[in-house]
C-alpha positions as a LaTeX table, in Angstrom:
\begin{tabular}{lrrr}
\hline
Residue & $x$ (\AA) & $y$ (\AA) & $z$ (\AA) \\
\hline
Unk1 & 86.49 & 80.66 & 152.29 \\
Unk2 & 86.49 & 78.82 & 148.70 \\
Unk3 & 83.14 & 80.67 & 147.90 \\
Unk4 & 84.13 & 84.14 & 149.07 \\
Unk5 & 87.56 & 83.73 & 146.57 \\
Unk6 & 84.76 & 84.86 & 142.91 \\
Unk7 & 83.05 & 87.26 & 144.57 \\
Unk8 & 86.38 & 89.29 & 145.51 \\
Unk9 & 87.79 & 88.58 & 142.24 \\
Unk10 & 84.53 & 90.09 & 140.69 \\
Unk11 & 84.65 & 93.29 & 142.82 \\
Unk12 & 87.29 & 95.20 & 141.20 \\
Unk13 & 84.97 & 94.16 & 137.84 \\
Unk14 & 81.85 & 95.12 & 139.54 \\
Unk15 & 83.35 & 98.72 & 141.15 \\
Unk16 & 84.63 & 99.39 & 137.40 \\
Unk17 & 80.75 & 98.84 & 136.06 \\
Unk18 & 79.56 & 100.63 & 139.14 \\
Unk19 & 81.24 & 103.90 & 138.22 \\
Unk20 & 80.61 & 103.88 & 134.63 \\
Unk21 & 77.01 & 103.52 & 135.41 \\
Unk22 & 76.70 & 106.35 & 137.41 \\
Unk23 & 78.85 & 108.46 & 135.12 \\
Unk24 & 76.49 & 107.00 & 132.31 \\
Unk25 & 73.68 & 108.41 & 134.20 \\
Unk26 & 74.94 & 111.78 & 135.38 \\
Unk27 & 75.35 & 112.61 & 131.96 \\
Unk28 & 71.81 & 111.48 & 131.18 \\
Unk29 & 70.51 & 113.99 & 133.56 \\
Unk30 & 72.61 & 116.35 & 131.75 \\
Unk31 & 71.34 & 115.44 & 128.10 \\
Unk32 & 67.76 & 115.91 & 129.50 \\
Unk33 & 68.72 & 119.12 & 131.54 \\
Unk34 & 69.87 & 120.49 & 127.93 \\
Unk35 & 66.60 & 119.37 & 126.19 \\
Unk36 & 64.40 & 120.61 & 128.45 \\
Unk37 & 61.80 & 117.76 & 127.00 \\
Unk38 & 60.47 & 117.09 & 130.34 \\
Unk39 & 58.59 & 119.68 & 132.93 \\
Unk40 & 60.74 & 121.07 & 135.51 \\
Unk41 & 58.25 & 119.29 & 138.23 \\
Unk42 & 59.28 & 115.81 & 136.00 \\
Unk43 & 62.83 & 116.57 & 135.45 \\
Unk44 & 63.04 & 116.92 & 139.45 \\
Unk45 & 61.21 & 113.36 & 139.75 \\
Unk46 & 63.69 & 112.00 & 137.29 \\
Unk47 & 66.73 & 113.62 & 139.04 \\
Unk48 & 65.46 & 112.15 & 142.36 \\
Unk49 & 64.85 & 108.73 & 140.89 \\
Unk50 & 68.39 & 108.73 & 139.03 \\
Unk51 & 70.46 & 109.92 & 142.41 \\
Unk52 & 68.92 & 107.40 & 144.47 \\
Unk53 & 69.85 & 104.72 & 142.34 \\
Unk54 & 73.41 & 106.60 & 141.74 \\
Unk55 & 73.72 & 106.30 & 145.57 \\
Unk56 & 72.56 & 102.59 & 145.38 \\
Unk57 & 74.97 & 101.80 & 143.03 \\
Unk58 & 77.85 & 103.40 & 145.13 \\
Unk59 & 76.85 & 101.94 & 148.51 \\
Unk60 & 76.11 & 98.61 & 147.28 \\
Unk61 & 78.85 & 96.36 & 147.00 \\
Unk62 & 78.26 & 93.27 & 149.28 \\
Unk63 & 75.22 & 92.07 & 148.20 \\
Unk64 & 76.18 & 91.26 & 144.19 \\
Unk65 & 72.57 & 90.18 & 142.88 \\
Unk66 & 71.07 & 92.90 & 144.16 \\
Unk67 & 74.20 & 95.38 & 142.72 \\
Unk68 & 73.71 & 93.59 & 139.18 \\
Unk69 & 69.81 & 93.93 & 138.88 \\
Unk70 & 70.73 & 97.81 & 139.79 \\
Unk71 & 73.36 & 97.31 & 137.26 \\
Unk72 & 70.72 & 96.34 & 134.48 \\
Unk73 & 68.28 & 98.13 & 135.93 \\
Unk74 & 70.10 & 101.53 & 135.33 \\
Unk75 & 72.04 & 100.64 & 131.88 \\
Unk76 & 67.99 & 99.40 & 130.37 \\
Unk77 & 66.92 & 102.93 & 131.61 \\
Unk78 & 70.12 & 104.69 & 130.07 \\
Unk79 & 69.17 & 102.96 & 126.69 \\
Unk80 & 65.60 & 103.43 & 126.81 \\
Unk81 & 66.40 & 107.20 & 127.31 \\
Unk82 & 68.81 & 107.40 & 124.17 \\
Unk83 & 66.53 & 105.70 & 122.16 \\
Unk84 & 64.22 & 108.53 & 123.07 \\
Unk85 & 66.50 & 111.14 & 122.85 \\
Unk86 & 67.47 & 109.73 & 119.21 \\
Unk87 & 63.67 & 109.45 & 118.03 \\
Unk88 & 62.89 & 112.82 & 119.44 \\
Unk89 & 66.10 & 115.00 & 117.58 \\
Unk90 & 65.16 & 112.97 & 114.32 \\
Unk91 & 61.79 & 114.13 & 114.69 \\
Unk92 & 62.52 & 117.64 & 115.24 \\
Unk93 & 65.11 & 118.31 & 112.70 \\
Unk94 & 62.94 & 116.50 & 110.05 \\
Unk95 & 60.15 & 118.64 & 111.02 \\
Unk96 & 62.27 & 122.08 & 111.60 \\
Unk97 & 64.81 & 121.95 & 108.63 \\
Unk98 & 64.90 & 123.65 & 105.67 \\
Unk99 & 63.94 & 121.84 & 102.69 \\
Unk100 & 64.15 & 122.81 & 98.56 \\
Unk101 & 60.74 & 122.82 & 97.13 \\
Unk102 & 59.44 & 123.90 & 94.12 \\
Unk103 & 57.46 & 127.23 & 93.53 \\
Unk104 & 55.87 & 128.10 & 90.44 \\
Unk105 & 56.17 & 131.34 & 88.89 \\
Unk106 & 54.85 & 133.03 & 85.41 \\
Unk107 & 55.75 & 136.10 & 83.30 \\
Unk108 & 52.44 & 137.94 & 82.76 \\
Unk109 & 51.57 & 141.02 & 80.28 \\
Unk110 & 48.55 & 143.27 & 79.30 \\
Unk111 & 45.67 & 141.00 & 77.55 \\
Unk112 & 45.70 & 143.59 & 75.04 \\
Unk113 & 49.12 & 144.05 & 74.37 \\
Unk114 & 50.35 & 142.82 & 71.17 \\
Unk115 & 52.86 & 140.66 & 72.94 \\
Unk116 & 50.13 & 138.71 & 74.34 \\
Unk117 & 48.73 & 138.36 & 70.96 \\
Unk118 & 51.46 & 137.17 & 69.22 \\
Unk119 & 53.83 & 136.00 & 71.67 \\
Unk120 & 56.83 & 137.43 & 70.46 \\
Unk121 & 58.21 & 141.11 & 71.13 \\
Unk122 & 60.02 & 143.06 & 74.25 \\
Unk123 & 59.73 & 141.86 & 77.87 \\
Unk124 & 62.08 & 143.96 & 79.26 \\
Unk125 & 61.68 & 145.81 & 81.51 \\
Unk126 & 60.01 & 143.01 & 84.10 \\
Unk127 & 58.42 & 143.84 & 87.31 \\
Unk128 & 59.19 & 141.81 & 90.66 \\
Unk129 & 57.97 & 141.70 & 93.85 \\
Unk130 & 60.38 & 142.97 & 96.97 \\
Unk131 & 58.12 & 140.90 & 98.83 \\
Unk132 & 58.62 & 137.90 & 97.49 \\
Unk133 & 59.91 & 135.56 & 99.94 \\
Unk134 & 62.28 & 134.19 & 97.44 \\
Unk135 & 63.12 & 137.19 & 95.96 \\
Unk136 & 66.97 & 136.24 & 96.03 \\
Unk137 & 66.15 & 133.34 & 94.14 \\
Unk138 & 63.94 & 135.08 & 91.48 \\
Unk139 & 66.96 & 137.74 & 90.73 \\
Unk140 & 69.62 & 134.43 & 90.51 \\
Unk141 & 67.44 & 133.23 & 87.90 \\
Unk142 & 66.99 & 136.48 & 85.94 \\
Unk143 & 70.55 & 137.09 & 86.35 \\
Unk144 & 71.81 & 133.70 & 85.33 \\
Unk145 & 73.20 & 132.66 & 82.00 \\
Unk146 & 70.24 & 133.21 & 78.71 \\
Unk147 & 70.61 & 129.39 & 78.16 \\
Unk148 & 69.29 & 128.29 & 81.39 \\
Unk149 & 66.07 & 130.18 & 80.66 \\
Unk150 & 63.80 & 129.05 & 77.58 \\
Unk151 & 60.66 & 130.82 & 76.01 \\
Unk152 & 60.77 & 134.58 & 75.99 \\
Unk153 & 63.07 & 134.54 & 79.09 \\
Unk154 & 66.01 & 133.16 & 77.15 \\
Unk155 & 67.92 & 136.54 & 76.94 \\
Unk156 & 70.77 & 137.76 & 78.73 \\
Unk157 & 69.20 & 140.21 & 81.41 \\
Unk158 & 70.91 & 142.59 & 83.74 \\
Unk159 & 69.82 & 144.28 & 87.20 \\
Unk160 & 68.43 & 146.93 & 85.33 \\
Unk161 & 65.91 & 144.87 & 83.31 \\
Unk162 & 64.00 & 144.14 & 86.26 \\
Unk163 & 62.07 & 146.55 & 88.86 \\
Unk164 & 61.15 & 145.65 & 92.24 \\
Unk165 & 57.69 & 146.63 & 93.66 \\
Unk166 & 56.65 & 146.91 & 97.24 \\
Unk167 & 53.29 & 144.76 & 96.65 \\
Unk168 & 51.12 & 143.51 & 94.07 \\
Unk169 & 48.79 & 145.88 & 93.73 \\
Unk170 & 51.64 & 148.22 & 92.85 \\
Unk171 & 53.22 & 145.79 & 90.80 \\
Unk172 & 50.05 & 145.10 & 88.37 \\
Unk173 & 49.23 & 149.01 & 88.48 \\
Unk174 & 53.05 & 149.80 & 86.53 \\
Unk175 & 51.84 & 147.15 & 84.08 \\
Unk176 & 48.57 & 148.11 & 83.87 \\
Unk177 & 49.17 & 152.09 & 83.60 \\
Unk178 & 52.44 & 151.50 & 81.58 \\
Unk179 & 51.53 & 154.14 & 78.94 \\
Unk180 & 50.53 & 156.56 & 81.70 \\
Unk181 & 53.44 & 155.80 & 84.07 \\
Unk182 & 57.14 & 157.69 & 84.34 \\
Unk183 & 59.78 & 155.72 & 82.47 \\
Unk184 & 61.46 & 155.02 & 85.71 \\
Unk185 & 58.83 & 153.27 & 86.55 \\
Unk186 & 57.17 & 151.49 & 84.05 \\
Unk187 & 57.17 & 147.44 & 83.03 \\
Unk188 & 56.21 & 145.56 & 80.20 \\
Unk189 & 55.89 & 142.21 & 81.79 \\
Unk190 & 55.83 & 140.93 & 85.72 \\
Unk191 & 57.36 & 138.07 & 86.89 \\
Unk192 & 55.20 & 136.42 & 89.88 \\
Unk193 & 54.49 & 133.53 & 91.93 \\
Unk194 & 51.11 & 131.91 & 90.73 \\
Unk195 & 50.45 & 131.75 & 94.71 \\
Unk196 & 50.07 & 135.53 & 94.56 \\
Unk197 & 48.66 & 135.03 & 91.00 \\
Unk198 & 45.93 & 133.19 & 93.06 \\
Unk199 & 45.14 & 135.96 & 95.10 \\
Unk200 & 45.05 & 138.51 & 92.38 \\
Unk201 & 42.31 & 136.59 & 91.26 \\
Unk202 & 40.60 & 136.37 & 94.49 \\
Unk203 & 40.85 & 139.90 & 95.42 \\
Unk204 & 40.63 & 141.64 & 92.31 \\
Unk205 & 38.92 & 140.12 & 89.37 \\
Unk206 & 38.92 & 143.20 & 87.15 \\
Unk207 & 42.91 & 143.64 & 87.46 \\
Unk208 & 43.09 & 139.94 & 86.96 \\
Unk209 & 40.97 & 140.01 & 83.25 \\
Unk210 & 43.76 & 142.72 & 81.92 \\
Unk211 & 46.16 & 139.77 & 82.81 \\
Unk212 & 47.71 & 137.77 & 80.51 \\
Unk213 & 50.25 & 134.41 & 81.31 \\
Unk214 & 53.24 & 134.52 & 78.96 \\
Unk215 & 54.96 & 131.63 & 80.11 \\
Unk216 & 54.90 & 129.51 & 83.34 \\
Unk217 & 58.26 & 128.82 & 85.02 \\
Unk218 & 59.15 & 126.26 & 87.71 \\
Unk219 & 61.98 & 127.27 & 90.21 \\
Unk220 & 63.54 & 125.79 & 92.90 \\
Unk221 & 63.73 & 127.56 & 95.90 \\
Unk222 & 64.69 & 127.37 & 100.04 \\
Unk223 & 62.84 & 128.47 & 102.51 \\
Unk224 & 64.05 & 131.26 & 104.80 \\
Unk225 & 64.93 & 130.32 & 108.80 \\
Unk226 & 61.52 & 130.96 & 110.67 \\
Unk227 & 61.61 & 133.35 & 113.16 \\
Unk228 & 60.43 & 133.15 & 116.58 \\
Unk229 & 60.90 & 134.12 & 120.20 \\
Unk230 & 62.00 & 131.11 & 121.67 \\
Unk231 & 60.90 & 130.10 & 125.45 \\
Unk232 & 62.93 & 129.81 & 127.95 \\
Unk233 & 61.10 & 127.19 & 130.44 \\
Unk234 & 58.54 & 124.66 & 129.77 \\
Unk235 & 56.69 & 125.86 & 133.07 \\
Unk236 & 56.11 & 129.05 & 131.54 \\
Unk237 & 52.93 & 129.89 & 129.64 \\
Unk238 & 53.87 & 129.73 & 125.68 \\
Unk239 & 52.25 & 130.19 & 122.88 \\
Unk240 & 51.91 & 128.21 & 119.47 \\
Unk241 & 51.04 & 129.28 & 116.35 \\
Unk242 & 48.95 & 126.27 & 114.16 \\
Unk243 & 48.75 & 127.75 & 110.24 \\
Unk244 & 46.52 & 125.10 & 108.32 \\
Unk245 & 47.44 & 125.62 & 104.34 \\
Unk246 & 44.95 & 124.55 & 101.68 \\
Unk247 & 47.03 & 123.62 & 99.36 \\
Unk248 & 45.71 & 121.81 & 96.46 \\
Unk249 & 48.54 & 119.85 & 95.08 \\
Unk250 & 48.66 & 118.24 & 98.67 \\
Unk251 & 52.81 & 119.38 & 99.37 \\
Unk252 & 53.62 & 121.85 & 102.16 \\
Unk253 & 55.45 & 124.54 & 101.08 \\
Unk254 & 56.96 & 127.71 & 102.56 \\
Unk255 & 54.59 & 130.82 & 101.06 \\
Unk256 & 50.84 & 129.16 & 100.76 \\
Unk257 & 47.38 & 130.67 & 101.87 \\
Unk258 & 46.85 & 129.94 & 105.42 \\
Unk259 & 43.10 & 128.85 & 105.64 \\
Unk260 & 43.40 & 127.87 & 109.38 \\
Unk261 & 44.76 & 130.47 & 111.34 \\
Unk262 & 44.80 & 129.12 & 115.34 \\
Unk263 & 47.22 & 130.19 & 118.72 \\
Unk264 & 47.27 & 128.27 & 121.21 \\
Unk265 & 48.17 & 129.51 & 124.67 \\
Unk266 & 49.73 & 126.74 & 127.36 \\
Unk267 & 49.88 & 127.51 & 130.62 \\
Unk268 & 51.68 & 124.26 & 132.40 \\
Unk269 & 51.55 & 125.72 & 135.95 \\
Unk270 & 47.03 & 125.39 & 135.54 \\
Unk271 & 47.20 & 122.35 & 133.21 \\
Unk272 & 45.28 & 124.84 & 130.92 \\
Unk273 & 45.20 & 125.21 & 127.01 \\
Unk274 & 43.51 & 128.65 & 125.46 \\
Unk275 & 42.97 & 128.66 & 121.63 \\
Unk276 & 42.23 & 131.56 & 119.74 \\
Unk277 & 40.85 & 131.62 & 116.14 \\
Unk278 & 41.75 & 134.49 & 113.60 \\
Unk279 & 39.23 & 133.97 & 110.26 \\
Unk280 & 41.14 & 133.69 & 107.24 \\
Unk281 & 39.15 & 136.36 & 105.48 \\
Unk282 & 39.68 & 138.84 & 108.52 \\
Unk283 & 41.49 & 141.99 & 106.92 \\
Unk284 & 44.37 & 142.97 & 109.22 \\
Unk285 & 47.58 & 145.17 & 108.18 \\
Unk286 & 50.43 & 142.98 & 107.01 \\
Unk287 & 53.78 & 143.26 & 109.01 \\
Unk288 & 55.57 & 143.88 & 105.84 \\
Unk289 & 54.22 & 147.22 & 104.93 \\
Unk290 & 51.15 & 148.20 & 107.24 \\
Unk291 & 48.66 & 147.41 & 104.71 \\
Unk292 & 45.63 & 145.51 & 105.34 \\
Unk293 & 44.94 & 142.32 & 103.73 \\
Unk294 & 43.32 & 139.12 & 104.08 \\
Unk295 & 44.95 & 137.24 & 107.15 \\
Unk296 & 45.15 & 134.29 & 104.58 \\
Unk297 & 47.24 & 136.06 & 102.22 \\
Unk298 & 50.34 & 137.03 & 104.67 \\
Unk299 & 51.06 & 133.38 & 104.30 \\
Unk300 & 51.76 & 134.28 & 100.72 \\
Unk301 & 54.83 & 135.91 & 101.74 \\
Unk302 & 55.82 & 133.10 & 104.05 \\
Unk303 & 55.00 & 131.67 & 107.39 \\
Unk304 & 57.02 & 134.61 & 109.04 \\
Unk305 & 55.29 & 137.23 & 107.66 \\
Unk306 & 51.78 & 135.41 & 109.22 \\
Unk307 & 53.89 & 135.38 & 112.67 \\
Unk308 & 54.76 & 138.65 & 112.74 \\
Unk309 & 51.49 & 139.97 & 111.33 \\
Unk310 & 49.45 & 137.97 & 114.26 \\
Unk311 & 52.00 & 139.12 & 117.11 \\
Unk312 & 51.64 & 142.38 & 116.05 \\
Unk313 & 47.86 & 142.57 & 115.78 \\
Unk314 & 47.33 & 140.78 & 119.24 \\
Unk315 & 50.30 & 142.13 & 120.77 \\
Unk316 & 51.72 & 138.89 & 121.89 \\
Unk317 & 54.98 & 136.91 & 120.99 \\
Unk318 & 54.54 & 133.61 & 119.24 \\
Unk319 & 56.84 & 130.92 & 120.39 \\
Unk320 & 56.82 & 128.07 & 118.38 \\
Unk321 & 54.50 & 127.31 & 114.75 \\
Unk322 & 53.37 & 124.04 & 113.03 \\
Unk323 & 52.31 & 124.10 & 109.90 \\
Unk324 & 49.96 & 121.48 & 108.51 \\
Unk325 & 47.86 & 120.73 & 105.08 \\
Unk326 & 44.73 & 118.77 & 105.12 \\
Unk327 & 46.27 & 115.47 & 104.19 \\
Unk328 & 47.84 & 115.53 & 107.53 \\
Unk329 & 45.48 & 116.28 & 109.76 \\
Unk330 & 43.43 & 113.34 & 108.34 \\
Unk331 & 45.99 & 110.99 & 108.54 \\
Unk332 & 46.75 & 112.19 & 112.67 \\
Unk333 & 42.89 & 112.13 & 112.83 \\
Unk334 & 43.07 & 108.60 & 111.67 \\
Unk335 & 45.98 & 107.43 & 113.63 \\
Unk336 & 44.01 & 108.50 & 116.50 \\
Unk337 & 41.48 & 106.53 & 115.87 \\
Unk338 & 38.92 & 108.98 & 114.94 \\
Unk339 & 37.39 & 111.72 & 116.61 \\
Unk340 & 34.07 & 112.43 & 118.79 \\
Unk341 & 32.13 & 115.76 & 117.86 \\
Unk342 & 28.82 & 117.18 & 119.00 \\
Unk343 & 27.04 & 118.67 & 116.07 \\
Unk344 & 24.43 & 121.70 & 117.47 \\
Unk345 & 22.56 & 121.94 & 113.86 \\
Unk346 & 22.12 & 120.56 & 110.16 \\
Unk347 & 25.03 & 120.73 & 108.15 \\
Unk348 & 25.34 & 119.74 & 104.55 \\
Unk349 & 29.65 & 119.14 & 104.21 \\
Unk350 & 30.64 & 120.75 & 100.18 \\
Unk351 & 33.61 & 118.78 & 100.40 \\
Unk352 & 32.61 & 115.15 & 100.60 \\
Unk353 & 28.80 & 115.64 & 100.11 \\
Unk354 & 28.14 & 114.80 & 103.77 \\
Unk355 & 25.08 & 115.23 & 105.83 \\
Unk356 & 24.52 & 116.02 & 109.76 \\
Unk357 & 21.57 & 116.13 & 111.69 \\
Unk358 & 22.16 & 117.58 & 115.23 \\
Unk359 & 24.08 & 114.78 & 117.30 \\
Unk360 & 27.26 & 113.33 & 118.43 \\
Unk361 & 29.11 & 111.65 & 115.55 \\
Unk362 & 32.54 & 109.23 & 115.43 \\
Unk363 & 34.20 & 111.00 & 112.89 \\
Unk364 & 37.43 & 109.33 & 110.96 \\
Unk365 & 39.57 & 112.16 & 109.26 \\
Unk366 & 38.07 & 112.87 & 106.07 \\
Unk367 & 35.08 & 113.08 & 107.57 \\
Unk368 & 36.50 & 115.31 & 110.50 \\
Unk369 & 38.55 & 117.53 & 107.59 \\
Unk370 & 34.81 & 117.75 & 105.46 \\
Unk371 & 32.85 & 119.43 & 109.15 \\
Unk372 & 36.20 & 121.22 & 109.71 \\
Unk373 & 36.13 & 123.07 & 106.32 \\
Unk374 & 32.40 & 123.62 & 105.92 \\
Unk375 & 31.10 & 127.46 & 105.74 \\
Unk376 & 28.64 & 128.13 & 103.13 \\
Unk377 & 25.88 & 125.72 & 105.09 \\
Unk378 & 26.29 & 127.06 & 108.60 \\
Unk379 & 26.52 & 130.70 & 107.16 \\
Unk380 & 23.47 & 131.83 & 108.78 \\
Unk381 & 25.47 & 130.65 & 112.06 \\
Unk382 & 28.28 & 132.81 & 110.95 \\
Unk383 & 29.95 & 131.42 & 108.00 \\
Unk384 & 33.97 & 131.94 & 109.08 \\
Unk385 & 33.75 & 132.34 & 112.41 \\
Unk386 & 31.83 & 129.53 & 113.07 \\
Unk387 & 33.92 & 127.52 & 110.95 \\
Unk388 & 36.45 & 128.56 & 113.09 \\
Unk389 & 34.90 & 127.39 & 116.34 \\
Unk390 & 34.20 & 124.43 & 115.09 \\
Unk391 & 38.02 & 123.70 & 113.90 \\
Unk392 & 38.27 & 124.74 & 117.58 \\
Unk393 & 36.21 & 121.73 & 118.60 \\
Unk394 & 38.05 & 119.11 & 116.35 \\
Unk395 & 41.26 & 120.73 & 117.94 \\
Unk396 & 40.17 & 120.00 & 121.77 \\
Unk397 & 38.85 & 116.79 & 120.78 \\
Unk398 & 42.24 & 115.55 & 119.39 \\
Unk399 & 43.82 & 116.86 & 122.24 \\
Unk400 & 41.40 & 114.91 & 124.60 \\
Unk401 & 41.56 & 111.72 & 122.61 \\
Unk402 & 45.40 & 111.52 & 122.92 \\
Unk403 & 45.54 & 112.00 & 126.41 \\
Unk404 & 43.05 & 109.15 & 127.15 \\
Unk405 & 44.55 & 106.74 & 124.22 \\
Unk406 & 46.67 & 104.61 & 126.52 \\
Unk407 & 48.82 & 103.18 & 123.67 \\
Unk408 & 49.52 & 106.85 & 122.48 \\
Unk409 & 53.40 & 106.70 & 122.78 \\
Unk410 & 53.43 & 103.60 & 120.20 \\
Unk411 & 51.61 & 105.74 & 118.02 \\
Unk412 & 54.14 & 108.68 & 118.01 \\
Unk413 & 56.08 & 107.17 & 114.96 \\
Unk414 & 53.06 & 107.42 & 112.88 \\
Unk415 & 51.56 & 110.58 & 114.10 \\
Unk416 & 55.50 & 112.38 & 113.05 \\
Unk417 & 55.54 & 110.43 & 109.67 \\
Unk418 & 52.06 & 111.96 & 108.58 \\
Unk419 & 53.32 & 115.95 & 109.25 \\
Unk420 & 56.98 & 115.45 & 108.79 \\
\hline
\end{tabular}
């Protein structure tokens, strides 16, 4: 009877740790219910695996060592689970929130204006760009107080200085045909980003020689909230939307040329994965005004326009988007250990100065990014589209070489720190 005396004593202790573990773990179901990070077909595993040892943990009160291991058992699982909750919303809201960067933007004039020659005279009135994606942010700083400006744009300007313009080929025209244009419509200088100064020059040389850069400005702006139809079950085909952005100062930012253009379509139910490649240089009308363009160039406007101008040329509804610049896919390439890629034909890399005879290769990530971005050697195989195919390939093979890693969750932390 002396030996029975701690084990009643430790009962009402034990029954008090008994309920707030399966409280504790009912509301862990509920956490991951919310999530939805885990396939209904898991979730129903884990909600199996959780009420059984719920129902242990109730029935159980005689045998103590067995009720304590249950009692670790379940409070190790509730903290392993938080920990992955925690990782997984610090992840996401690194990766999804809106950060300030900085976009560069210059006042331009006619080459053969005299304002251009001597650098003094009239700017006003100044051209903008309605579709600027930080258009609000361009008129603040036009608007704002003469001092905070320098150069020529260190005047006091009102709203009717400047004159918006649907797109930049109407934008440079006013400029361009100022003498020849109505006074309600005419500019002497334009204020634009040097991203869509980039694709002037691109697309239209001989509009880019009348040019002239005045003075180069550097503003900070905020991306917009991204818009996209959200889904509403993992076990339901989805699609995402991959926009690779060759951006040469190595950042990220919100309006860039999208040189990689790739949806993928899951289907959990078949375990399948369809990817689709759009070429960069394919013309297709812009969701902003109907106008063809470039596909590359919609990302000049922001990643939303590029969503909206894909769903509406396919027809589909893009759930989700990553965005990614080539320093990152090297680095996931690399955390990954490298990459295996079968190689149908000679190829002579620009970037990198790298050379392929037909074979499988063990590519690390620049050497991967070099094959990925190659199109003037394999033009006779079809220049863009094949350099889409092969992205294609480098795609499937990362997907394939993290689901046979076996240490791939200890490499999560890495993979997030190179594209967040």
């Amino acid at each position: 009877m002396k030996q029975e005396k701690p084990v009643k004593k430790s009962r009402p202790f034990l029954s008090f740790f008994q309920l707030l573990a399966a409280l504790s773990s009912l509301a862990m179901l509920y956490f991951l219910y919310q999530s939805q990070v885990l396939p209904i077909r898991l979730f129903g595993f884990v909600v199996i695996f959780y009420l059984l040892l719920i129902t242990l943990l109730i029935v159980i009160s005689r045998k103590i060592v067995l009720l304590v291991i249950l009692l670790i058992l379940d409070i190790l699982l509730n903290i392993a689970l938080s920990f992955v909750f925690y990782k997984y919303n610090d992840y996401f809201s690194q990766i999804g929130k809106n950060e300030t960067y900085e976009e560069k933007y210059s006042l331009i004039t006619l080459a053969s204006s005299s304002l251009a020659k001597t650098g003094q005279g009239e700017i006003i009135r100044i051209g903008i760009l309605n579709s600027d994606p930080y258009k609000e942010t361009v008129e603040q700083y036009l608007r704002a107080d003469a001092a905070s400006r320098e150069g020529l744009l260190a005047k006091s300007l009102t709203q009717s200085d400047y004159l918006g313009f649907s797109d930049t080929l109407s934008l440079t025209s006013a400029l361009i045909n100022q003498n020849n244009t109505k006074e309600a419509s005419s500019v002497r200088t334009i204020f634009l980003s040097n991203g869509n100064l980039e694709s002037l020059k691109d697309n239209n040389q001989e509009i880019w020689n009348q040019l002239h850069v005045l003075q180069e400005v550097t503003l900070k702006v905020t991306p917009k909230t991204i818009e996209t139809t959200k889904n509403t079950s993992l076990d339901a085909p989805f699609t995402v939307y991959i926009s690779g952005i060759d951006n040469r100062d190595h950042t990220l930012p919100y309006a860039a040329r999208s040189d990689v253009n790739l949806i993928m379509v899951f289907n959990p139910a078949r375990h399948q994965i369809l990817v689709l490649n759009t070429p960069r240089d394919y013309y297709v009308p812009l969701a902003m005004n109907g106008q063809k363009d470039k596909l590359t160039h919609a990302g000049l406007y922001g990643v939303n326009e590029s969503i909206h101008t894909l769903e509406n040329f396919y027809n589909i509804k893009i759930n989700y988007y990553a965005r990614i610049n080539f320093d990152a896919t090297s680095s996931i390439i690399d955390q990954l250990g490298g990459v295996d890629i079968t190689i149908p034909y000679v190829v002579n890399t620009y970037h990198g100065r790298r050379h392929y005879e037909p074979g499988t290769y063990h590519l690390n990530g620049d050497q991967a990014l070099d094959f990925a971005r190659e199109r003037v050697s394999i033009s006779w195989a079809g220049g863009d589209r094949e350099r889409g195919r092969n992205q294609e390939k480098i795609l499937s093979a990362l997907i394939a070489k993290s689901q046979q890693d076996p240490n791939i969750l200890g490499k999560v932390d890495q993979i997030f720190a190179s594209i967040a």
